[in-house]
Tab-separated table of C-alpha atoms in Angstrom:
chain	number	residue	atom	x	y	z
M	9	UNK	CA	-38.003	111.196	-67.776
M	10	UNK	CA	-40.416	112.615	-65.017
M	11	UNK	CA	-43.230	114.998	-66.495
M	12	UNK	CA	-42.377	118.298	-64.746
M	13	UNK	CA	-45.854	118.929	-62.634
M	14	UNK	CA	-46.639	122.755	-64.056
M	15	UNK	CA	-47.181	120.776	-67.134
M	16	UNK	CA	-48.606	117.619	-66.434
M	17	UNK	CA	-52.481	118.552	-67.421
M	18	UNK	CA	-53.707	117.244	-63.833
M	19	UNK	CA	-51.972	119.355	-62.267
M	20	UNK	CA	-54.497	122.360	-62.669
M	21	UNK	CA	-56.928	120.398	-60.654
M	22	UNK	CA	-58.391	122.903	-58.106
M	23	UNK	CA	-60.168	119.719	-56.792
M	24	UNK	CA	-59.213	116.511	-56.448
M	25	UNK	CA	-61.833	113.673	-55.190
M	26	UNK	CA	-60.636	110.415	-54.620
M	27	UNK	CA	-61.957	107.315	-53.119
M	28	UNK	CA	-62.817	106.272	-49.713
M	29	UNK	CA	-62.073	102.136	-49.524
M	30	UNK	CA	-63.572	99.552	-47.617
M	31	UNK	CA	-60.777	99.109	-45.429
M	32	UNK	CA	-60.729	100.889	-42.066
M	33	UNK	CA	-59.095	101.444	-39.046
M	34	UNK	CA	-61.481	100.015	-36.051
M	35	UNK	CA	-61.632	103.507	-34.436
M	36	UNK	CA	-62.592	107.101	-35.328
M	37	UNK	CA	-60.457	108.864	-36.765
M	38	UNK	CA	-59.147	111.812	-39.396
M	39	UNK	CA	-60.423	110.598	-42.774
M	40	UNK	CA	-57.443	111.071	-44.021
M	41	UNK	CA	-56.077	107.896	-41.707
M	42	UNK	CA	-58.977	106.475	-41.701
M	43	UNK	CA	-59.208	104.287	-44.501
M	44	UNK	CA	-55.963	101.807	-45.221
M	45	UNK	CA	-56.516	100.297	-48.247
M	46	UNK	CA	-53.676	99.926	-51.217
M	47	UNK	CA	-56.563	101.700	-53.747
M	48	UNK	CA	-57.297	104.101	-51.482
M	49	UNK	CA	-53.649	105.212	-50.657
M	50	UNK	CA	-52.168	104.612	-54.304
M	51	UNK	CA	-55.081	107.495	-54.955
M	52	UNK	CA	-54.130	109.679	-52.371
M	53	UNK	CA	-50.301	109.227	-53.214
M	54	UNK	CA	-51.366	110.549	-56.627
M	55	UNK	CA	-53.394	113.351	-55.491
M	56	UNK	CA	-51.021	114.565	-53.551
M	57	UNK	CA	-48.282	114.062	-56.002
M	58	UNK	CA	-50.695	116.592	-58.370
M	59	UNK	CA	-50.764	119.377	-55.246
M	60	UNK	CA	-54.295	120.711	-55.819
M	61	UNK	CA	-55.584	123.351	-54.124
M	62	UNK	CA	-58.723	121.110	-52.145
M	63	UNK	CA	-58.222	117.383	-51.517
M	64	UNK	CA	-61.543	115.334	-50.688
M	65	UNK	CA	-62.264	112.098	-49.968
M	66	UNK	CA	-65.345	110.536	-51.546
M	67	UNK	CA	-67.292	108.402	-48.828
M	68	UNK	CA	-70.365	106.264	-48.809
M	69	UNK	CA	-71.601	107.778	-46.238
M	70	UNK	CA	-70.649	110.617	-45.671
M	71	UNK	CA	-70.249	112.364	-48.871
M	72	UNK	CA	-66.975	114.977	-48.910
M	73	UNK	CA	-64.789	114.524	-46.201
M	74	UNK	CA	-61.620	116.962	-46.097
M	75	UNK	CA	-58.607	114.866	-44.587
M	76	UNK	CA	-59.027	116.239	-40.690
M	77	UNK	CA	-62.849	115.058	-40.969
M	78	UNK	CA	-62.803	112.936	-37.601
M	79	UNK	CA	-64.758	109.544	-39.168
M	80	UNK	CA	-65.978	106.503	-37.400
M	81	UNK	CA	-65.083	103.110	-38.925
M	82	UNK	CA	-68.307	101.988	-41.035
M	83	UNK	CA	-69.589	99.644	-43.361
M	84	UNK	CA	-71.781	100.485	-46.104
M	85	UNK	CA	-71.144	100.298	-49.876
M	86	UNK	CA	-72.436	102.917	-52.402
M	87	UNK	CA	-75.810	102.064	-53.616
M	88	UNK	CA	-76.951	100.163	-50.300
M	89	UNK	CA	-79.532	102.014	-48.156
M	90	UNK	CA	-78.338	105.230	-46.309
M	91	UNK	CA	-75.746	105.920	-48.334
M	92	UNK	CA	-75.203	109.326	-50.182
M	93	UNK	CA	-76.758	109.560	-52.996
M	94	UNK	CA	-76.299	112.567	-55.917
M	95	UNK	CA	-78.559	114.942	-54.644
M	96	UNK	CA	-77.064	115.046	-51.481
M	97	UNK	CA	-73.539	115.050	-52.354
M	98	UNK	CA	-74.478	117.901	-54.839
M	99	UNK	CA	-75.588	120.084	-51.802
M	100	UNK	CA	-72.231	119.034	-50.148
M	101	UNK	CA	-70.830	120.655	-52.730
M	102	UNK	CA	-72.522	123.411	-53.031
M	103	UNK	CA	-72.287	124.178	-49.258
M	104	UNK	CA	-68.299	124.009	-49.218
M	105	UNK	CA	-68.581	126.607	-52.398
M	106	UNK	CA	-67.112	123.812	-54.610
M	107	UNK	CA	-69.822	123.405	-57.594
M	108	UNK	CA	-68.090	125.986	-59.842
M	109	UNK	CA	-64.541	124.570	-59.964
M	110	UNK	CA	-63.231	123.351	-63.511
M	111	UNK	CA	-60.904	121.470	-63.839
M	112	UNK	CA	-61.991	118.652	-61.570
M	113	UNK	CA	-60.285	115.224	-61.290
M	114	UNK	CA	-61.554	112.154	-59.773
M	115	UNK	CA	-59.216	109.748	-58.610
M	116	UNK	CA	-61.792	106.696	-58.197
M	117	UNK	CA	-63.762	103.596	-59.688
M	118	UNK	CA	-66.705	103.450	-62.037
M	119	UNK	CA	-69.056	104.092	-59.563
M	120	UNK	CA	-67.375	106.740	-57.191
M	121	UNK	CA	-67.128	108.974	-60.743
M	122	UNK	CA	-70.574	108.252	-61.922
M	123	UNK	CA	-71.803	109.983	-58.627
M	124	UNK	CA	-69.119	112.748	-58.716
M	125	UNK	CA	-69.734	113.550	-62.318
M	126	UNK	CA	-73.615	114.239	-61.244
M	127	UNK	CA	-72.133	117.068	-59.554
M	128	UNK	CA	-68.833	117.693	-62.056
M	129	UNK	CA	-70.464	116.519	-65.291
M	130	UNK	CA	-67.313	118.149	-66.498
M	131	UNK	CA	-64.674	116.035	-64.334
M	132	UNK	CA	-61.686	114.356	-65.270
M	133	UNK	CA	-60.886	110.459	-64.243
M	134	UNK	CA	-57.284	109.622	-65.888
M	135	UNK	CA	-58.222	105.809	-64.350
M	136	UNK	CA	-61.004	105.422	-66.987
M	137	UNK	CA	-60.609	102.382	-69.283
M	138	UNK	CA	-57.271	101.093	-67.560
M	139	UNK	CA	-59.123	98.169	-66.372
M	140	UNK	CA	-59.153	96.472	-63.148
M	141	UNK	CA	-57.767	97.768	-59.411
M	142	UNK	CA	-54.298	96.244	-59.836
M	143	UNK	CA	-53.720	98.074	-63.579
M	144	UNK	CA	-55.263	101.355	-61.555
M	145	UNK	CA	-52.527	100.839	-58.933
M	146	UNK	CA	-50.390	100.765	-61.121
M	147	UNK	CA	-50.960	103.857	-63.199
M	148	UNK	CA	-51.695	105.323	-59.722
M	149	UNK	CA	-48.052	104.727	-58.650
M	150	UNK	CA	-46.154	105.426	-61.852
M	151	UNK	CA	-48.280	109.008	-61.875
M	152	UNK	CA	-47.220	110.035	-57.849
M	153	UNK	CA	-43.251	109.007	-58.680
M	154	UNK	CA	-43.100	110.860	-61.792
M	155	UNK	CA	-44.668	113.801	-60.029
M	156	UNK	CA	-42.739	113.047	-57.273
């Protein structure tokens, strides 16, 4: 039986961060487009699926990204050189007013929540400790249908 969304407890988020991915369309465009990868859209499906009131995307380079972001294609993985790093992504955040929101959820890998939990120490990834991307998917799915 689908968990009625008032009560699932993600569905308080007033943010939700999920991943970018590492595959792209070749052209600019809206971030929300932009990236085309299963992870990447089994995460959004979710989000969506949880209706909170602000919906980023988490990218390598460019930090927050709100869906109508205009993007050009890139490729450059978290950690490399010249891309965003916790400072900078916590001044993102505090720019766009978002530092004091509680709850937060992150709807990413290990690494995308280590750096959003430098800014959110207090945020929420259900995805923790499922395993690998295909498990993730998974959950990912089952969560945006029974929301749904």
């Amino acid at each position: 039986m689908p968990v009625p969304q008032h009560r699932h407890p993600l569905a308080a988020a007033e943010l939700i961060v999920i991943t970018c991915g590492s595959r792209k369309l070749d052209h600019p465009a809206p971030a929300g487009e932009l990236y085309t990868g299963a992870y990447h859209r089994a995460c959004r499906r979710a989000a969506e699926a949880l209706q909170p009131r602000r919906l980023l995307i988490l990218s390598s380079v460019h930090g927050l990204l709100g869906l109508d972001d205009i993007v050009a294609p890139y490729d450059l993985a978290f950690g490399a050189v010249g891309s965003i790093g916790p400072e900078q992504l916590a001044a993102q955040a505090r720019d766009r007013g978002l530092l004091d929101l509680d709850p937060v959820v992150v709807l990413a890998g290990g690494h995308h929540f280590r750096l959003a939990r430098s800014v959110w120490p207090h945020a929420l990834n259900p995805l923790t400790g499922l395993g690998g991307m295909g498990r993730q998917i998974s959950h990912l799915n089952a969560l945006a249908k029974d929301l749904g």
